[in-house]
Tab-separated table of C-alpha atoms and ligand atoms in Angstrom:
chain	number	residue	atom	x	y	z
A	18	UNK	CA	0.000	0.000	0.000
A	19	UNK	CA	1.418	3.375	-1.014
A	20	UNK	CA	0.034	6.777	-0.111
A	21	UNK	CA	-2.497	8.626	-2.214
A	22	UNK	CA	-1.067	10.318	-5.283
A	23	UNK	CA	-0.313	14.032	-5.138
A	24	UNK	CA	-2.382	16.249	-7.416
A	25	UNK	CA	0.134	18.787	-8.717
A	26	UNK	CA	-0.924	22.434	-8.608
A	27	UNK	CA	-2.779	23.582	-11.709
A	28	UNK	CA	-3.942	20.096	-12.621
A	29	UNK	CA	-7.011	17.967	-12.149
A	30	UNK	CA	-7.802	14.350	-12.978
A	31	UNK	CA	-8.617	13.995	-16.669
A	32	UNK	CA	-12.256	15.058	-17.280
A	33	UNK	CA	-13.097	12.160	-19.556
A	34	UNK	CA	-11.235	8.963	-18.909
A	35	UNK	CA	-12.992	5.773	-19.922
A	36	UNK	CA	-10.325	3.184	-19.034
A	37	UNK	CA	-6.932	2.691	-17.424
A	38	UNK	CA	-5.513	3.959	-14.165
A	39	UNK	CA	-7.504	6.815	-12.709
A	40	UNK	CA	-5.993	9.535	-10.602
A	41	UNK	CA	-7.907	10.053	-7.392
A	42	UNK	CA	-8.720	9.430	-3.785
A	43	UNK	CA	-8.139	5.886	-2.657
A	44	UNK	CA	-5.825	5.179	-5.569
A	45	UNK	CA	-2.146	4.491	-5.198
A	46	UNK	CA	-1.166	4.481	-8.866
A	47	UNK	CA	-0.803	7.719	-10.764
A	48	UNK	CA	-3.475	8.404	-13.340
A	49	UNK	CA	-4.059	10.786	-16.200
A	50	UNK	CA	-4.051	14.510	-15.467
A	51	UNK	CA	-5.279	17.523	-17.318
A	52	UNK	CA	-3.967	21.055	-17.147
A	53	UNK	CA	-6.440	23.526	-15.551
A	54	UNK	CA	-5.198	26.129	-18.007
A	55	UNK	CA	-5.150	24.181	-21.224
A	56	UNK	CA	-7.769	21.475	-21.629
A	57	UNK	CA	-6.166	20.423	-24.900
A	58	UNK	CA	-3.222	18.871	-23.073
A	59	UNK	CA	-3.141	15.758	-20.945
A	60	UNK	CA	-0.379	14.309	-18.809
A	61	UNK	CA	0.144	10.575	-18.501
A	62	UNK	CA	2.390	9.417	-15.659
A	63	UNK	CA	5.159	7.172	-16.921
A	64	UNK	CA	4.511	3.862	-15.159
A	65	UNK	CA	7.301	1.737	-13.741
A	66	UNK	CA	9.777	0.106	-16.126
A	67	UNK	CA	9.649	-1.692	-18.380
A	68	UNK	CA	6.074	-0.682	-19.343
A	69	UNK	CA	6.276	3.040	-18.749
A	70	UNK	CA	9.744	3.527	-20.165
A	71	UNK	CA	8.846	1.476	-23.250
A	72	UNK	CA	5.974	3.858	-23.999
A	73	UNK	CA	8.076	6.948	-23.282
A	74	UNK	CA	10.875	5.766	-25.561
A	75	UNK	CA	8.393	4.901	-28.273
A	76	UNK	CA	6.833	8.396	-28.255
A	77	UNK	CA	10.316	9.943	-28.200
A	78	UNK	CA	11.424	7.857	-31.167
A	79	UNK	CA	8.367	8.590	-33.299
A	80	UNK	CA	8.258	12.311	-32.499
A	81	UNK	CA	12.002	12.930	-32.643
A	82	UNK	CA	12.796	15.702	-35.143
A	83	UNK	CA	15.629	13.413	-36.265
A	84	UNK	CA	13.278	10.531	-37.097
A	85	UNK	CA	13.664	9.532	-40.746
A	86	UNK	CA	11.992	6.127	-40.600
A	87	UNK	CA	9.247	6.285	-43.215
A	88	UNK	CA	6.955	3.871	-41.370
A	89	UNK	CA	7.217	5.815	-38.131
A	90	UNK	CA	6.650	9.117	-39.885
A	91	UNK	CA	3.478	7.652	-41.375
A	92	UNK	CA	2.389	6.231	-38.027
A	93	UNK	CA	2.662	9.627	-36.320
A	94	UNK	CA	-0.612	10.725	-38.006
A	95	UNK	CA	-2.507	8.147	-36.006
A	96	UNK	CA	-1.058	9.021	-32.585
A	97	UNK	CA	-1.888	11.914	-30.247
A	98	UNK	CA	0.702	14.634	-30.647
A	99	UNK	CA	3.539	14.193	-28.139
A	100	UNK	CA	4.850	17.452	-26.698
A	101	UNK	CA	7.692	16.032	-24.600
A	102	UNK	CA	8.282	14.942	-21.033
A	103	UNK	CA	7.051	17.054	-18.167
A	104	UNK	CA	7.944	17.078	-14.455
A	105	UNK	CA	5.778	18.650	-11.761
A	106	UNK	CA	7.436	20.436	-8.841
A	107	UNK	CA	5.448	18.303	-6.406
A	108	UNK	CA	6.543	15.000	-7.974
A	109	UNK	CA	10.048	15.606	-9.339
A	110	UNK	CA	10.783	11.899	-9.689
A	111	UNK	CA	7.786	11.134	-11.938
A	112	UNK	CA	8.067	11.906	-15.632
A	113	UNK	CA	4.787	12.643	-17.406
A	114	UNK	CA	4.090	12.301	-21.115
A	115	UNK	CA	2.620	15.554	-22.334
A	116	UNK	CA	0.052	14.590	-24.962
A	117	UNK	CA	-2.626	16.108	-27.108
A	118	UNK	CA	-6.058	15.628	-25.582
A	119	UNK	CA	-8.094	14.257	-28.431
A	120	UNK	CA	-11.400	14.469	-26.546
A	121	UNK	CA	-11.405	18.150	-25.602
A	122	UNK	CA	-12.496	19.386	-29.050
A	123	UNK	CA	-15.862	17.663	-28.660
A	124	UNK	CA	-18.931	19.176	-26.969
A	125	UNK	CA	-20.581	15.952	-25.877
A	126	UNK	CA	-17.839	13.411	-26.469
A	127	UNK	CA	-18.754	9.785	-26.981
A	128	UNK	CA	-15.587	7.856	-26.224
A	129	UNK	CA	-14.549	4.222	-26.667
A	130	UNK	CA	-11.275	2.662	-25.618
A	131	UNK	CA	-10.948	-0.353	-27.906
A	132	UNK	CA	-8.142	-2.732	-27.040
A	133	UNK	CA	-6.891	-4.306	-30.230
A	134	UNK	CA	-5.901	-7.875	-30.969
A	135	UNK	CA	-6.974	-11.310	-29.751
A	136	UNK	CA	-3.690	-11.586	-27.847
A	137	UNK	CA	-3.467	-8.927	-25.137
A	138	UNK	CA	-0.202	-9.963	-23.529
A	139	UNK	CA	3.296	-9.482	-24.867
A	140	UNK	CA	5.977	-12.138	-25.505
A	141	UNK	CA	7.570	-11.521	-22.087
A	142	UNK	CA	4.334	-12.160	-20.133
A	143	UNK	CA	4.446	-14.658	-17.261
A	144	UNK	CA	2.073	-17.615	-17.072
A	145	UNK	CA	0.103	-15.715	-14.397
A	146	UNK	CA	-0.191	-12.617	-16.568
A	147	UNK	CA	-1.324	-14.700	-19.539
A	148	UNK	CA	-3.950	-16.480	-17.438
A	149	UNK	CA	-5.236	-13.220	-15.990
A	150	UNK	CA	-5.452	-11.584	-19.428
A	151	UNK	CA	-7.165	-14.543	-21.087
A	152	UNK	CA	-9.970	-14.796	-18.522
A	153	UNK	CA	-10.890	-11.104	-18.747
A	154	UNK	CA	-12.811	-11.421	-22.008
A	155	UNK	CA	-12.400	-14.901	-23.534
A	156	UNK	CA	-14.454	-14.051	-26.652
A	157	UNK	CA	-11.668	-11.723	-27.780
A	158	UNK	CA	-9.967	-14.644	-29.514
A	159	UNK	CA	-12.830	-14.656	-32.017
A	160	UNK	CA	-13.942	-11.001	-31.922
A	161	UNK	CA	-10.352	-9.713	-32.137
A	162	UNK	CA	-10.909	-6.545	-30.111
A	163	UNK	CA	-12.615	-5.531	-26.880
A	164	UNK	CA	-14.040	-2.473	-25.250
A	165	UNK	CA	-12.314	-1.518	-22.015
A	166	UNK	CA	-14.501	1.489	-21.294
A	167	UNK	CA	-17.181	3.572	-23.002
A	168	UNK	CA	-18.888	6.893	-22.620
A	169	UNK	CA	-22.053	7.393	-24.668
A	170	UNK	CA	-24.226	10.471	-24.950
A	171	UNK	CA	-27.905	10.098	-25.716
A	172	UNK	CA	-29.113	13.442	-27.130
A	173	UNK	CA	-32.758	12.369	-27.023
A	174	UNK	CA	-32.604	12.241	-23.215
A	175	UNK	CA	-29.597	14.557	-22.809
A	176	UNK	CA	-27.930	11.830	-20.762
A	177	UNK	CA	-24.326	10.691	-20.754
A	178	UNK	CA	-23.698	7.125	-19.663
A	179	UNK	CA	-20.335	5.694	-18.581
A	180	UNK	CA	-19.753	1.981	-18.952
A	181	UNK	CA	-16.749	0.569	-17.151
A	182	UNK	CA	-14.473	-2.372	-17.885
A	183	UNK	CA	-16.707	-4.761	-15.931
A	184	UNK	CA	-19.715	-3.827	-18.030
A	185	UNK	CA	-17.603	-4.223	-21.182
A	186	UNK	CA	-16.319	-7.645	-20.147
A	187	UNK	CA	-19.840	-8.855	-19.332
A	188	UNK	CA	-20.938	-8.530	-22.975
A	189	UNK	CA	-21.746	-11.895	-24.531
A	190	UNK	CA	-20.353	-12.652	-27.948
A	191	UNK	CA	-23.844	-13.059	-29.476
A	192	UNK	CA	-24.962	-9.622	-28.246
A	193	UNK	CA	-21.669	-7.845	-28.991
A	194	UNK	CA	-22.838	-6.274	-32.259
A	195	UNK	CA	-26.120	-4.907	-30.920
A	196	UNK	CA	-25.448	-4.190	-27.249
A	197	UNK	CA	-21.724	-3.420	-27.549
A	198	UNK	CA	-20.743	-1.825	-30.856
A	199	UNK	CA	-24.354	-0.827	-31.544
A	200	UNK	CA	-24.818	0.778	-28.139
A	201	UNK	CA	-21.749	2.950	-28.631
A	202	UNK	CA	-23.064	4.239	-31.962
A	203	UNK	CA	-26.552	5.007	-30.687
A	204	UNK	CA	-28.434	2.011	-32.062
A	205	UNK	CA	-30.937	2.181	-29.187
A	206	UNK	CA	-31.967	5.756	-30.018
A	207	UNK	CA	-30.467	6.931	-33.295
A	208	UNK	CA	-27.766	5.012	-35.125
A	209	UNK	CA	-24.962	7.410	-36.050
A	210	UNK	CA	-24.342	6.265	-39.599
A	211	UNK	CA	-22.584	9.554	-40.316
A	212	UNK	CA	-20.049	8.768	-37.607
A	213	UNK	CA	-19.592	5.141	-38.609
A	214	UNK	CA	-18.921	6.055	-42.244
A	215	UNK	CA	-16.380	8.727	-41.323
A	216	UNK	CA	-14.739	6.353	-38.860
A	217	UNK	CA	-14.481	3.592	-41.458
A	218	UNK	CA	-12.509	5.915	-43.732
A	219	UNK	CA	-10.058	6.651	-40.937
A	220	UNK	CA	-9.738	3.016	-39.920
A	221	UNK	CA	-8.979	2.114	-43.525
A	222	UNK	CA	-5.940	4.420	-43.427
A	223	UNK	CA	-4.745	2.734	-40.248
A	224	UNK	CA	-5.269	-0.674	-41.819
A	225	UNK	CA	-3.303	0.418	-44.904
A	226	UNK	CA	-0.423	1.311	-42.596
A	227	UNK	CA	-0.563	-2.044	-40.815
A	228	UNK	CA	-0.723	-3.828	-44.162
A	229	UNK	CA	2.670	-2.449	-45.116
A	230	UNK	CA	4.645	-2.160	-41.878
A	231	UNK	CA	6.725	-5.047	-40.538
A	232	UNK	CA	8.723	-3.255	-37.833
A	233	UNK	CA	6.454	-3.197	-34.818
A	234	UNK	CA	4.057	-5.389	-32.857
A	235	UNK	CA	1.420	-3.665	-30.707
A	236	UNK	CA	0.153	-5.748	-27.794
A	237	UNK	CA	-2.633	-4.466	-25.525
A	238	UNK	CA	-2.691	-1.191	-27.406
A	239	UNK	CA	-5.966	0.664	-27.949
A	240	UNK	CA	-7.782	2.701	-30.508
A	241	UNK	CA	-9.391	5.666	-28.818
A	242	UNK	CA	-12.515	6.556	-30.788
A	243	UNK	CA	-14.260	9.844	-30.092
A	244	UNK	CA	-17.315	11.273	-31.809
A	245	UNK	CA	-19.594	14.233	-31.327
A	246	UNK	CA	-22.680	13.229	-29.383
A	247	UNK	CA	-24.347	16.618	-29.589
A	248	UNK	CA	-26.512	16.804	-32.655
A	249	UNK	CA	-28.194	20.223	-32.189
A	250	UNK	CA	-25.821	21.570	-34.834
A	251	UNK	CA	-28.047	19.722	-37.223
A	252	UNK	CA	-30.267	22.788	-37.449
A	253	UNK	CA	-27.325	24.858	-38.671
A	254	UNK	CA	-26.962	22.416	-41.516
A	255	UNK	CA	-30.660	22.404	-42.242
A	256	UNK	CA	-31.294	18.845	-41.141
A	257	UNK	CA	-33.326	17.338	-38.356
A	258	UNK	CA	-32.104	15.051	-35.660
A	259	UNK	CA	-34.252	11.996	-35.959
A	260	UNK	CA	-34.529	11.300	-39.652
A	261	UNK	CA	-32.066	9.258	-41.665
A	262	UNK	CA	-31.021	12.487	-43.379
A	263	UNK	CA	-29.202	13.518	-40.196
A	264	UNK	CA	-26.525	11.073	-41.242
A	265	UNK	CA	-24.925	13.895	-43.182
A	266	UNK	CA	-25.331	16.599	-40.594
A	267	UNK	CA	-21.632	17.194	-40.543
A	268	UNK	CA	-20.176	16.664	-43.946
A	269	UNK	CA	-17.115	14.496	-44.201
A	270	UNK	CA	-14.736	14.951	-47.088
A	271	UNK	CA	-13.720	11.882	-49.032
A	272	UNK	CA	-10.326	11.790	-47.292
A	273	UNK	CA	-12.083	11.365	-43.949
A	274	UNK	CA	-11.392	14.837	-42.582
A	275	UNK	CA	-14.265	17.080	-41.574
A	276	UNK	CA	-15.110	20.234	-43.422
A	277	UNK	CA	-15.105	22.233	-40.208
A	278	UNK	CA	-12.028	21.251	-38.249
A	279	UNK	CA	-13.056	23.393	-35.243
A	280	UNK	CA	-15.960	21.088	-34.844
A	281	UNK	CA	-14.908	17.579	-35.727
A	282	UNK	CA	-17.366	14.738	-36.111
A	283	UNK	CA	-15.091	11.844	-35.235
A	284	UNK	CA	-11.481	11.209	-34.308
A	285	UNK	CA	-9.601	7.960	-33.801
A	286	UNK	CA	-6.052	7.575	-32.513
A	287	UNK	CA	-3.801	4.795	-31.434
A	288	UNK	CA	-2.949	5.025	-27.726
A	289	UNK	CA	-1.282	3.014	-24.989
A	290	UNK	CA	2.128	1.873	-26.189
A	291	UNK	CA	3.315	0.176	-23.011
A	292	UNK	CA	3.625	-3.144	-24.855
A	293	UNK	CA	5.043	-2.178	-28.249
A	294	UNK	CA	7.793	-4.512	-29.420
A	295	UNK	CA	10.173	-4.647	-32.344
A	296	UNK	CA	9.131	-7.134	-35.003
A	297	UNK	CA	10.030	-8.447	-38.423
A	298	UNK	CA	6.604	-9.425	-39.647
A	299	UNK	CA	3.199	-7.865	-40.127
A	300	UNK	CA	1.269	-7.384	-36.917
A	301	UNK	CA	-1.351	-10.028	-37.684
A	302	UNK	CA	-2.666	-9.798	-34.139
A	303	UNK	CA	-3.599	-6.119	-34.483
A	304	UNK	CA	-4.730	-6.601	-38.081
A	305	UNK	CA	-7.146	-9.343	-37.078
A	306	UNK	CA	-8.744	-6.974	-34.590
A	307	UNK	CA	-8.837	-4.123	-37.066
A	308	UNK	CA	-10.424	-6.163	-39.860
A	309	UNK	CA	-13.036	-7.471	-37.449
A	310	UNK	CA	-13.786	-4.002	-36.103
A	311	UNK	CA	-14.290	-2.801	-39.679
A	312	UNK	CA	-16.540	-5.801	-40.336
A	313	UNK	CA	-18.662	-5.107	-37.248
A	314	UNK	CA	-19.067	-1.471	-38.301
A	315	UNK	CA	-20.175	-2.481	-41.785
A	316	UNK	CA	-22.667	-4.931	-40.280
A	317	UNK	CA	-24.018	-2.177	-38.074
A	318	UNK	CA	-24.591	0.029	-41.109
A	319	UNK	CA	-26.813	-2.702	-42.553
A	320	UNK	CA	-28.980	-2.700	-39.412
A	321	UNK	CA	-29.929	0.956	-38.978
B	93	ATP	N1	-4.501	11.420	-25.994
B	93	ATP	C1	-5.597	11.247	-25.252
B	93	ATP	N2	-6.597	12.147	-25.315
B	93	ATP	C2	-7.708	11.992	-24.553
B	93	ATP	N3	-7.902	10.993	-23.696
B	93	ATP	C3	-6.928	10.065	-23.579
B	93	ATP	C4	-5.732	10.137	-24.358
B	93	ATP	N4	-4.950	9.093	-24.024
B	93	ATP	C5	-5.630	8.390	-23.103
B	93	ATP	N5	-6.811	8.968	-22.810
B	93	ATP	C6	-7.809	8.496	-21.825
B	93	ATP	O1	-7.142	7.836	-20.780
B	93	ATP	C7	-7.500	6.448	-20.736
B	93	ATP	C8	-6.285	5.606	-20.383
B	93	ATP	O2	-5.232	5.810	-21.311
B	93	ATP	P1	-4.041	4.779	-21.488
B	93	ATP	O3	-4.568	3.515	-22.032
B	93	ATP	O4	-2.969	5.461	-22.244
B	93	ATP	O5	-3.584	4.602	-19.993
B	93	ATP	P2	-3.528	3.319	-19.029
B	93	ATP	O6	-4.305	2.192	-19.590
B	93	ATP	O7	-3.811	3.783	-17.663
B	93	ATP	O8	-2.049	3.070	-19.182
B	93	ATP	P3	-1.126	1.856	-18.940
B	93	ATP	O9	-1.551	0.800	-19.923
B	93	ATP	O10	0.162	2.498	-19.230
B	93	ATP	O11	-1.333	1.447	-17.541
B	93	ATP	C9	-8.100	6.149	-22.104
B	93	ATP	O12	-9.042	5.100	-22.019
B	93	ATP	C10	-8.755	7.485	-22.435
B	93	ATP	O13	-10.026	7.618	-21.812
B	94	MG	MG1	-4.956	1.454	-21.490
């Protein structure tokens, strides 16, 4: 048992955190922080080696101005911007990763942490670690990805619901499409086809990258998906909220970027690089998850 973590001056626990270690009372591990002054920045405490240092070194390598590796330069587009290492006065021995907050641009963010790959432990994992990972969500071997936390906004009731890792793990394989993926995209009130289509374009770019790279293997890494849950803007675009026509309430260009970048519709980034390893082959583990995620999203489009 350690003592409670210090909250450095000018910070607060991250406003929207759907998974992972949370900073707060009763917790001993350090969680994610947000700057009181600049909501667009978050601070992730570097966990103990080797996990924390592996992630730190990975961000440093990819974002180094001296980086010339073509694959890494391509990968950078899919990661939150890394603005260096930061130390707080109150905790001088803890390095923090200073990262772009990809949620803060959204008014009513709907957020999913999607852990990718049927294998969620790295090649150095002990038998105990493997056993503990495998029992968390056994269906992942067939589904290929899993939710570890969700936040969903229902504009028809103006309610935001948070679903934790236990809720996510309790999903049965046969209900995963409807009550898992479907729930996140509003199937129970208004399926966000606009979001799903824009997301599919972005996921395709990530898949294209994985189809060509043979340098890295990502274990237990997540895709953080965020979309705009507030749909009032529909009126500005001359559409209504409940009809199928609302699917184009925020126009997405064919390259997947939104017309109005101040008000994005959807963002997806790769996060959590505590188990990234060097490799010499395609990351078939991640690719299996990615292809299945894309398949689930296409199936969802057929339902709504
Ligand atoms: N760049 C980001 N912008 C906004 N929110 C983020 C970002 N990175 C992480 N988060 C939020 O924090 C949560 C935890 O992030 P992450 O997976 O990096 O930490 P962790 O699981 O606690 O880390 P570790 O695996 O190192 O123990 C995510 O589920 C998400 O809600
Ligand atoms: Mg995580």
